[in-house]
Coordinates of C-alpha atoms in Angstrom, one line a residue:
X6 CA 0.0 0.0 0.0
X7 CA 1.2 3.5 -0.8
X8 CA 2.2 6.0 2.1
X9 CA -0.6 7.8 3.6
X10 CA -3.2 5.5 2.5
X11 CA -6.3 4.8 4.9
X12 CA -6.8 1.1 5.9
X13 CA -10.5 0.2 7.1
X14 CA -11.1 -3.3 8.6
X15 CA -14.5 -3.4 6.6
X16 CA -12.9 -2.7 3.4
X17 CA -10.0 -4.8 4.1
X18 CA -12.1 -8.2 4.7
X19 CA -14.2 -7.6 1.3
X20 CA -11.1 -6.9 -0.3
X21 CA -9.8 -10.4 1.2
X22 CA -12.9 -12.0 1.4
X23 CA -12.4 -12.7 5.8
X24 CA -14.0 -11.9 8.5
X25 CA -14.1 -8.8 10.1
X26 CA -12.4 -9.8 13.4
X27 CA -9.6 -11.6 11.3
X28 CA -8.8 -8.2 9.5
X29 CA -9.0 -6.5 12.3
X30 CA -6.3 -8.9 14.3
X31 CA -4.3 -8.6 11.0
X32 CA -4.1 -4.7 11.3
X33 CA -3.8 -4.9 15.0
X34 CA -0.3 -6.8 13.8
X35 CA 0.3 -4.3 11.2
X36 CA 0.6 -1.6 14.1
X37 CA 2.9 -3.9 16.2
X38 CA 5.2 -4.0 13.0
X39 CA 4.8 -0.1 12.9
X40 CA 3.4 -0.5 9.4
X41 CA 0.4 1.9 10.1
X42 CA -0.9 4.5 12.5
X43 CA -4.2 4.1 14.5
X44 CA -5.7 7.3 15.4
X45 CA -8.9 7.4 16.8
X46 CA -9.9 10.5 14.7
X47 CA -8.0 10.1 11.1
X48 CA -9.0 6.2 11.4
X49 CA -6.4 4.4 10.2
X50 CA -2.9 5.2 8.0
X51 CA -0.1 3.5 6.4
X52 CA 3.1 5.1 7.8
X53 CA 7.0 4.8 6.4
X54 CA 8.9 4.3 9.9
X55 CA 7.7 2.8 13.1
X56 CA 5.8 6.0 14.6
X57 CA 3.7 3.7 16.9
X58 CA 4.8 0.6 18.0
X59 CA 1.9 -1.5 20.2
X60 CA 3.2 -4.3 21.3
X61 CA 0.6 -7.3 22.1
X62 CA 3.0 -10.0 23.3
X63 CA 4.9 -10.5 25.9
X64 CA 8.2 -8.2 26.7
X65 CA 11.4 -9.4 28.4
X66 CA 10.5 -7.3 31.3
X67 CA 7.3 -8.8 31.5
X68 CA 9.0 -12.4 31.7
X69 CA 11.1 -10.8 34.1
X70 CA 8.5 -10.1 36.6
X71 CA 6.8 -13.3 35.4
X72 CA 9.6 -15.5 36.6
X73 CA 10.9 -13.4 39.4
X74 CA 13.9 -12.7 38.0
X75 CA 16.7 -10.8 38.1
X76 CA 18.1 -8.6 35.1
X77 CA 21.8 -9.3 34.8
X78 CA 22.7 -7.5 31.1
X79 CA 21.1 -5.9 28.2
X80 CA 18.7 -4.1 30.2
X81 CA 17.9 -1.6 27.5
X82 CA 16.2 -4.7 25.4
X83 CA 13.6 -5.5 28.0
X84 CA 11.0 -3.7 26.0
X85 CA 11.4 -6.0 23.2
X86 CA 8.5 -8.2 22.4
X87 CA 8.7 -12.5 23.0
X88 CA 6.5 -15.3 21.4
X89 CA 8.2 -18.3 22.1
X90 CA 10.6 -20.1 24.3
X91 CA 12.8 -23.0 24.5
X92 CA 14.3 -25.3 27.0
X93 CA 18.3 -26.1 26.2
X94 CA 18.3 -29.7 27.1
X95 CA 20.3 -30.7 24.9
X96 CA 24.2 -30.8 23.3
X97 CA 25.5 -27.8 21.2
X98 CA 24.7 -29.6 18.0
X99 CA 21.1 -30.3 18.3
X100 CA 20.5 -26.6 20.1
X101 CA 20.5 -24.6 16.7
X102 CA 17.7 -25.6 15.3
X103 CA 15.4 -24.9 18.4
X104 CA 16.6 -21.4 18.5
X105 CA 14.7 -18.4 16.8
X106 CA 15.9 -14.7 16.5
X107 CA 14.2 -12.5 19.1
X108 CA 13.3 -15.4 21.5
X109 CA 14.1 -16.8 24.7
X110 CA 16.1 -19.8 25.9
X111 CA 15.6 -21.1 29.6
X112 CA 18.9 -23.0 30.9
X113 CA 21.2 -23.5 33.9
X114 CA 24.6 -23.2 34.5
X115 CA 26.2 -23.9 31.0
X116 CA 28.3 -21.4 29.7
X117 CA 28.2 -22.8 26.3
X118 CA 24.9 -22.9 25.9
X119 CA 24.5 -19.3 26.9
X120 CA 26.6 -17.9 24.5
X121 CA 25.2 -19.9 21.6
X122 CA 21.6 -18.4 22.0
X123 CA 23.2 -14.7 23.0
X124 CA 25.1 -15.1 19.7
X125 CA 21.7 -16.1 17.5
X126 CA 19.7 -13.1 19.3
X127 CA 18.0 -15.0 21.9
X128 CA 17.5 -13.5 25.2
X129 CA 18.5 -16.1 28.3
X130 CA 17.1 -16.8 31.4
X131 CA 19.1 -18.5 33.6
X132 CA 17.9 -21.0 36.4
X133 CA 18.5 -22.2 39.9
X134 CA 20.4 -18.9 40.7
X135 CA 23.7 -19.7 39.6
X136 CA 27.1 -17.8 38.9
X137 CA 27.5 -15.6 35.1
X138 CA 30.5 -15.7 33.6
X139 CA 31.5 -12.0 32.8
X140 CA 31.8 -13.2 29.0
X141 CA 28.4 -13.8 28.8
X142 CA 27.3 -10.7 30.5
X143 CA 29.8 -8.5 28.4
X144 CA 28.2 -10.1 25.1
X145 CA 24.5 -9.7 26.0
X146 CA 25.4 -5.6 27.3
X147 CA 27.5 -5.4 24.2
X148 CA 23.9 -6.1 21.8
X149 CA 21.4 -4.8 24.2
X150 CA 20.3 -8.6 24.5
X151 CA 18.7 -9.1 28.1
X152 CA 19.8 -12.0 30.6
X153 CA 17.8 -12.6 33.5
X154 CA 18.5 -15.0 36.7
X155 CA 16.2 -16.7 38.8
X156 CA 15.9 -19.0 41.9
X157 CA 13.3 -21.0 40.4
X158 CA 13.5 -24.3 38.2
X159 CA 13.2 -24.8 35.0
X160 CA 9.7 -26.2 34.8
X161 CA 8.6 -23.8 37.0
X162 CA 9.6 -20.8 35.1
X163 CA 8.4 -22.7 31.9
X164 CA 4.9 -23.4 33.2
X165 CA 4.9 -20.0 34.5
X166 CA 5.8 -18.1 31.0
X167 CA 3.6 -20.8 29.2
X168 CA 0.6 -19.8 31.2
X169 CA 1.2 -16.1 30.4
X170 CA 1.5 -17.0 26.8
X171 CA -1.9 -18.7 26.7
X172 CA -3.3 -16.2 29.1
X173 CA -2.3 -13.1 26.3
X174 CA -3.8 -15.6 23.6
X175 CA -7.0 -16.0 25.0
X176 CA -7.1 -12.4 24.9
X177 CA -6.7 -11.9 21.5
X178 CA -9.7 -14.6 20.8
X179 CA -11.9 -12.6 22.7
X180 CA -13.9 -10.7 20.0
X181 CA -14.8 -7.1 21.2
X182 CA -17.0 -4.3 19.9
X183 CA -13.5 -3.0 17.7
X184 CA -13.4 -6.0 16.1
X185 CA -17.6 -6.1 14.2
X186 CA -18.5 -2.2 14.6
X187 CA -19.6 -0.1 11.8
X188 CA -17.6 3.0 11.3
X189 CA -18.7 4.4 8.3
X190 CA -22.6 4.3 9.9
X191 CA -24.7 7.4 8.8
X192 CA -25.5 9.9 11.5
X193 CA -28.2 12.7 12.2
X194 CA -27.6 16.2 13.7
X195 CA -30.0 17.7 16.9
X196 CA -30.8 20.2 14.1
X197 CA -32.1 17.8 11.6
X198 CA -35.4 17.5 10.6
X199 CA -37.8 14.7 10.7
X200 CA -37.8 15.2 7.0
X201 CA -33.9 14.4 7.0
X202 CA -34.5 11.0 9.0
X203 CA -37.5 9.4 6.4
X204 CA -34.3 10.4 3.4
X205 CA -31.9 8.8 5.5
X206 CA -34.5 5.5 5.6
X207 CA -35.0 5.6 2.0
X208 CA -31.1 6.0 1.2
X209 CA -29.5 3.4 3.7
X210 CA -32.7 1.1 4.3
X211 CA -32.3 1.8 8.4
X212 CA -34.4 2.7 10.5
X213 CA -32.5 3.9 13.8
X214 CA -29.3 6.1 13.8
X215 CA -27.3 8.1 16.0
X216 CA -27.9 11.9 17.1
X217 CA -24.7 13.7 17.8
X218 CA -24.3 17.2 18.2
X219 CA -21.2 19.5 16.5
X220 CA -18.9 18.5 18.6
X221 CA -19.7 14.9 17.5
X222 CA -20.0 13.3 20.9
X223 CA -23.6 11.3 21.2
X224 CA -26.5 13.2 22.3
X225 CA -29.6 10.7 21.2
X226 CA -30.9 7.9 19.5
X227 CA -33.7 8.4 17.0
X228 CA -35.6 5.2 15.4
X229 CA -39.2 5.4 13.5
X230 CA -41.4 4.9 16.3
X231 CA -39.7 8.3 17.4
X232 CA -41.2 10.4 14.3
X233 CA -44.1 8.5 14.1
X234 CA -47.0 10.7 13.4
X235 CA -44.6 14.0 14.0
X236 CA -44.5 16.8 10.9
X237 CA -41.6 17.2 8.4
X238 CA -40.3 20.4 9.8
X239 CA -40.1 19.3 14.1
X240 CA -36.4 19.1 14.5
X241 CA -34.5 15.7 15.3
X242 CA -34.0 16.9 18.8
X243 CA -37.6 17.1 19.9
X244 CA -38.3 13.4 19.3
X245 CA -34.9 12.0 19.8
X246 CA -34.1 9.4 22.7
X247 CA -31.7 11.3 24.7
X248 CA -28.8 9.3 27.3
X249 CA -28.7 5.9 24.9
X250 CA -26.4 3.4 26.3
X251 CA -23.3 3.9 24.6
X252 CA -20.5 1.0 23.7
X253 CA -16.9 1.4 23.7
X254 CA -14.2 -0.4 21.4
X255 CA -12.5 -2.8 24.3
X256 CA -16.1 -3.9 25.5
X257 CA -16.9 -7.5 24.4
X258 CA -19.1 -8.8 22.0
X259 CA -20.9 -10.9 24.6
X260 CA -21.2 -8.4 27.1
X261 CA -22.7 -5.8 24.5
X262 CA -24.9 -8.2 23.4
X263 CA -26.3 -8.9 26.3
X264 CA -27.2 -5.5 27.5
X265 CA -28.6 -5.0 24.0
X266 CA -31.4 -7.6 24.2
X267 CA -32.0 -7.1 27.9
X268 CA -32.7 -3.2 26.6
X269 CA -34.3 -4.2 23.5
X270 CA -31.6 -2.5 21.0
X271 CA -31.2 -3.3 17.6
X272 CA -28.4 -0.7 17.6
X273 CA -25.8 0.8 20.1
X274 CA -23.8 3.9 19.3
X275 CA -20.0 3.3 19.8
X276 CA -17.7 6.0 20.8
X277 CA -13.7 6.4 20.8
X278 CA -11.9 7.1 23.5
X279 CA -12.3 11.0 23.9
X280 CA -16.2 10.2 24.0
X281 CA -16.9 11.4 20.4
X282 CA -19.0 9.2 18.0
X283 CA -16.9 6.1 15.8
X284 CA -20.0 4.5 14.4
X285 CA -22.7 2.2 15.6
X286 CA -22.5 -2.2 16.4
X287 CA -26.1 -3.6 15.4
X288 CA -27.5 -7.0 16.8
X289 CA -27.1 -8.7 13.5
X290 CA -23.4 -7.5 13.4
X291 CA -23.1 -9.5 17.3
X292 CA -24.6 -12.8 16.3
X293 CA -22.9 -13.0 12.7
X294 CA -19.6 -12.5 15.2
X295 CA -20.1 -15.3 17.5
X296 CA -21.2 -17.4 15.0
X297 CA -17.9 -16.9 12.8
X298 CA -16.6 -17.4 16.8
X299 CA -18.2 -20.5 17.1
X300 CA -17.0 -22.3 14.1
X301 CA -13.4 -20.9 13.9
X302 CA -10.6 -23.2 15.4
X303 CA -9.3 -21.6 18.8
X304 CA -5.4 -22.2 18.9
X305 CA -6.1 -21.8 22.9
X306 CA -8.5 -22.9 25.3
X307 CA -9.9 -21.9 28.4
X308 CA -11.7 -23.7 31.1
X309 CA -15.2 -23.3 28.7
X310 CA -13.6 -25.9 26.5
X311 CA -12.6 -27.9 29.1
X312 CA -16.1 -28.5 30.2
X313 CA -17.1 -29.0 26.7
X314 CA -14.9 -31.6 25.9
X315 CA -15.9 -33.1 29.6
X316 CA -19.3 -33.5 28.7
X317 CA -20.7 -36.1 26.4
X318 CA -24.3 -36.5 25.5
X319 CA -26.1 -40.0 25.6
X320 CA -29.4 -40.2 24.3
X321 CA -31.9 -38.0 26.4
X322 CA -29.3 -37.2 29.1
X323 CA -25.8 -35.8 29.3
X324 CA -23.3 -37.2 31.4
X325 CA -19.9 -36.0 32.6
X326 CA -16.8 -37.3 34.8
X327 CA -15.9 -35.4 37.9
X328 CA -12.1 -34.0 37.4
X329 CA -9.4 -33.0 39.8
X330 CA -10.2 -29.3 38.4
X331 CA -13.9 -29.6 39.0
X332 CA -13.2 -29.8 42.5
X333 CA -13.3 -27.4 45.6
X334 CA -11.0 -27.0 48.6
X335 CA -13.5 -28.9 50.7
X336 CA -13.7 -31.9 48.5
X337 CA -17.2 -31.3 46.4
X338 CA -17.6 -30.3 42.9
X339 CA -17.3 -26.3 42.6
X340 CA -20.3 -24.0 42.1
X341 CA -18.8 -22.4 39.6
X342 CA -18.0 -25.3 37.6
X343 CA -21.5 -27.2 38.1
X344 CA -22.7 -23.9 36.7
X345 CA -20.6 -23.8 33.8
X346 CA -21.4 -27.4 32.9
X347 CA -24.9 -26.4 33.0
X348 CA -24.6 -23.6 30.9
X349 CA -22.9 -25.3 28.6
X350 CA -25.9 -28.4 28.2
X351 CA -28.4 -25.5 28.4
X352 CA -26.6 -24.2 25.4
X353 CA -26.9 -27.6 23.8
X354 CA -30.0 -28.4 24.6
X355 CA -31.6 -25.2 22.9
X356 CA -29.7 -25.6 20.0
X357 CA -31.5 -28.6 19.0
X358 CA -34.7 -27.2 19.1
X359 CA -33.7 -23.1 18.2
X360 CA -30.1 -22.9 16.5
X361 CA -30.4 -19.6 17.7
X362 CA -27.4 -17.8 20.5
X363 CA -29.1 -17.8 24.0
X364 CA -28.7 -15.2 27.2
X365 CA -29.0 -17.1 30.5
X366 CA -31.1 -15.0 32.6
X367 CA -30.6 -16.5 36.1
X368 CA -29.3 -20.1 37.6
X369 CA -30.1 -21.6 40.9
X370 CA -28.6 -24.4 42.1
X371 CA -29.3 -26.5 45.2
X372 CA -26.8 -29.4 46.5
X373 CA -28.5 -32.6 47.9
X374 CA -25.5 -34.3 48.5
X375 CA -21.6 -34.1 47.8
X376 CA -19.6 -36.1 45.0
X377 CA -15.9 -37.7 44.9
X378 CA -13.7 -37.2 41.5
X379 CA -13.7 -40.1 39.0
X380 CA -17.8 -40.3 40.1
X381 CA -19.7 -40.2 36.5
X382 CA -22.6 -37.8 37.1
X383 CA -26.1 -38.1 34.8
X384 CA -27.5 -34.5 34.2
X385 CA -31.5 -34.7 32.9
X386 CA -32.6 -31.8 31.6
X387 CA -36.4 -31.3 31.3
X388 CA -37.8 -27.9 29.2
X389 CA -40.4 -26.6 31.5
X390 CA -41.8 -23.5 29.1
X391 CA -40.6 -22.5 26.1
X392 CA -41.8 -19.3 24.3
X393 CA -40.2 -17.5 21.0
X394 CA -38.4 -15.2 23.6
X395 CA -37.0 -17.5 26.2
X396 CA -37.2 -20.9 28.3
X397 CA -36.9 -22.0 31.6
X398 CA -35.3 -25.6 32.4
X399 CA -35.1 -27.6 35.2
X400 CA -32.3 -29.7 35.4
X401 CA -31.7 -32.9 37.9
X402 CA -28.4 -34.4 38.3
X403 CA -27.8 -38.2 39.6
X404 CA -25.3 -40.3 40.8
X405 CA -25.5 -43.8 40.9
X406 CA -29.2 -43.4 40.7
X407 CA -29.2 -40.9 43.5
X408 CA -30.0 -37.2 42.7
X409 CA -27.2 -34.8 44.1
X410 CA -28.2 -31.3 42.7
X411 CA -31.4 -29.8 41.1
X412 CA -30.6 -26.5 39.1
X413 CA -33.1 -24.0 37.7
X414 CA -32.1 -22.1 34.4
X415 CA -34.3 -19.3 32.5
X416 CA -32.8 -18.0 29.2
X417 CA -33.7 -15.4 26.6
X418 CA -33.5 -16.5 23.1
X419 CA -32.0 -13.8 20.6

């Protein structure tokens, strides 16, 4: 792209044919290269040098405090941004080939080993607290490459950066209002006429837009039921809804959602981050997102698909295997967990009969008895009513023929 030229996330994915989340991510990485400028005015830019540099991984210093360690040299590279690690395990030979410019290799006290990864432009981080040789520390001060020492083991510090790693991943999977909104969405003035909305209808085919004022912050929202029956000439800020609820570009997609159906939006204004107006997220926007969500391979997973894979359906019932990490510190399945096993057959079960994304309303759980891990728990669920707006379901849980919990669900349907 030439120098100067605006980059859109819409554009971008009907240029490339993706989603709009995926070219979003990819100009997310475009900015951590210093490729282009984001501004929350101009939108935005492809730039010549790296005038903003956002990094989304992990930095040195970041490990640094991870691992609890100490910085020995190269101090002025801590800022530098780290994706993967490796372990030196291993003889000289075979360590080459494990080693990738810019990363990070955890090892004790080998000299050797050191020096090979400082001299391929990995960062080290040394283990069990041992002595540096002043070589090594000369090298890595010499090329601004960092070394860090710490008391801990190896697979400690491993499992620790590793769960960082996934931690920042599941981040980025996270699909937020930045990712779907519209920014190009049409807007009305408080000056406009009623006259102005019915030509904005006829031009765009909506029927609710945004009411900012000339500062461009967000003073209303004005739909057809507002000019309903009002003449040509009464002025946009007479029939306006004043105080909408606004959304903001790090708020999630699920979150937003929800408030949107528990308010009954179609449409939410979304604002940047000096409170003026950046363009509007609509329902259908939401659920096309967590559908593309839904089907797209995760490359990390959280506890969600943990419970998912936990849970297998047979026949009328669902059934499920209690796991060391379903447990409490008392020795009985969590309440947290039991209710995000139930959530996640709730979400099942509706899905047969609707195919449509659902908002759990309220859960109540009650325990009739306490269960051991390896115990295989039966989960019945029963639809009690079921409207084209929601559902309430009672579920009964057994073991060995014995029920344990009873749990209460009601659910919107979007």
């Amino acid at each position: 792209m030439e120098i100067g030229k605006k980059v859109s996330v819409r554009g971008l994915a009907t240029r490339l044919k993706v989603s709009d989340g995926t070219a979003y991510r990819a100009i997310k990485e475009a900015q951590a290269r210093g490729l282009v400028s984001i501004n929350d005015r101009s939108g935005t830019t492809r730039i010549a040098t790296q005038e903003q540099r956002v990094i989304e991984t992990l930095t040195f210093g970041e490990i640094a405090k991870i691992s609890s360690a100490e910085v020995m040299a190269g101090e002025s590279g801590l800022t530098q941004a780290f994706s993967k690690f490796a372990i030196a395990a291993m003889t000289k030979e075979n360590i080459l080939k494990y080693l990738t410019h810019g990363g990070l290799v955890i090892v004790g006290d080998r000299t050797d080993i050191q020096l090979i990864a400082l001299h391929e432009g990995n960062a080290v981080l040394i283990t069990g607290g041992v002595d540096i040789e002043p070589q090594v520390l000369a090298y890595a001060n010499a090329h601004d490459i960092p070394v860090l020492r710490t008391d801990f083991d190896t697979f400690t510090v491993a499992s620790r950066i590793n769960r960082a790693l996934s931690n920042e991943l599941i981040k980025k999977e996270i699909t937020t209002v930045a990712d779907v909104y519209q920014s190009q969405a049409p807007t009305l003035y408080e000056i406009s006429t009623v006259k102005d909305y019915l030509d904005l209808v006829k031009k765009t085919n909506g029927s609710r837009f945004a009411v900012i004022n000339q500062h461009k912050l967000v003073v209303g929202v004005v739909s057809m039921r507002d000019v309903t029956g009002k003449k040509n000439s009464t002025t946009i800020d007479k029939v306006m809804t004043r105080n909408p609820k606004l959304a903001k570009f790090d708020m999630t997609v699920a979150s937003t959602s929800q408030k949107m159906i528990f308010d009954g939006y179609d449409m939410m204004p979304v604002i940047n981050s000096d409170s003026t107006y950046a363009g509007i997220i609509s329902k259908s926007d939401m659920l096309r997102s967590m559908q593309e969500s839904s089907e797209q391979s995760q490359f990390s997973h959280t506890m969600t698909d943990d419970v998912a894979r936990a849970v297998k359906e047979v026949q009328s019932y669902y059934t499920f295997t209690v796991e060391p990490y379903m447990m409490n510190n008392v020795g009985n399945i969590a309440n947290g967990m039991m209710a995000e096993i139930i959530s996640n057959i709730t979400d099942r079960v509706m899905t047969k009969t609707k195919n449509k994304n659902i908002i759990i309303e309220s859960m109540n759980i009650y325990f009739m008895g306490a269960v051991a891990i390896d115990d295989e728990l039966e989960v019945y669920p029963k639809i009690i009513s079921e409207s084209r707006l929601g559902a309430t379901i009672d579920f009964e849980v057994y073991l060995d023929y014995q029920i344990i919990s009873k749990i209460l669900v009601t659910l919107q349907i979007n």
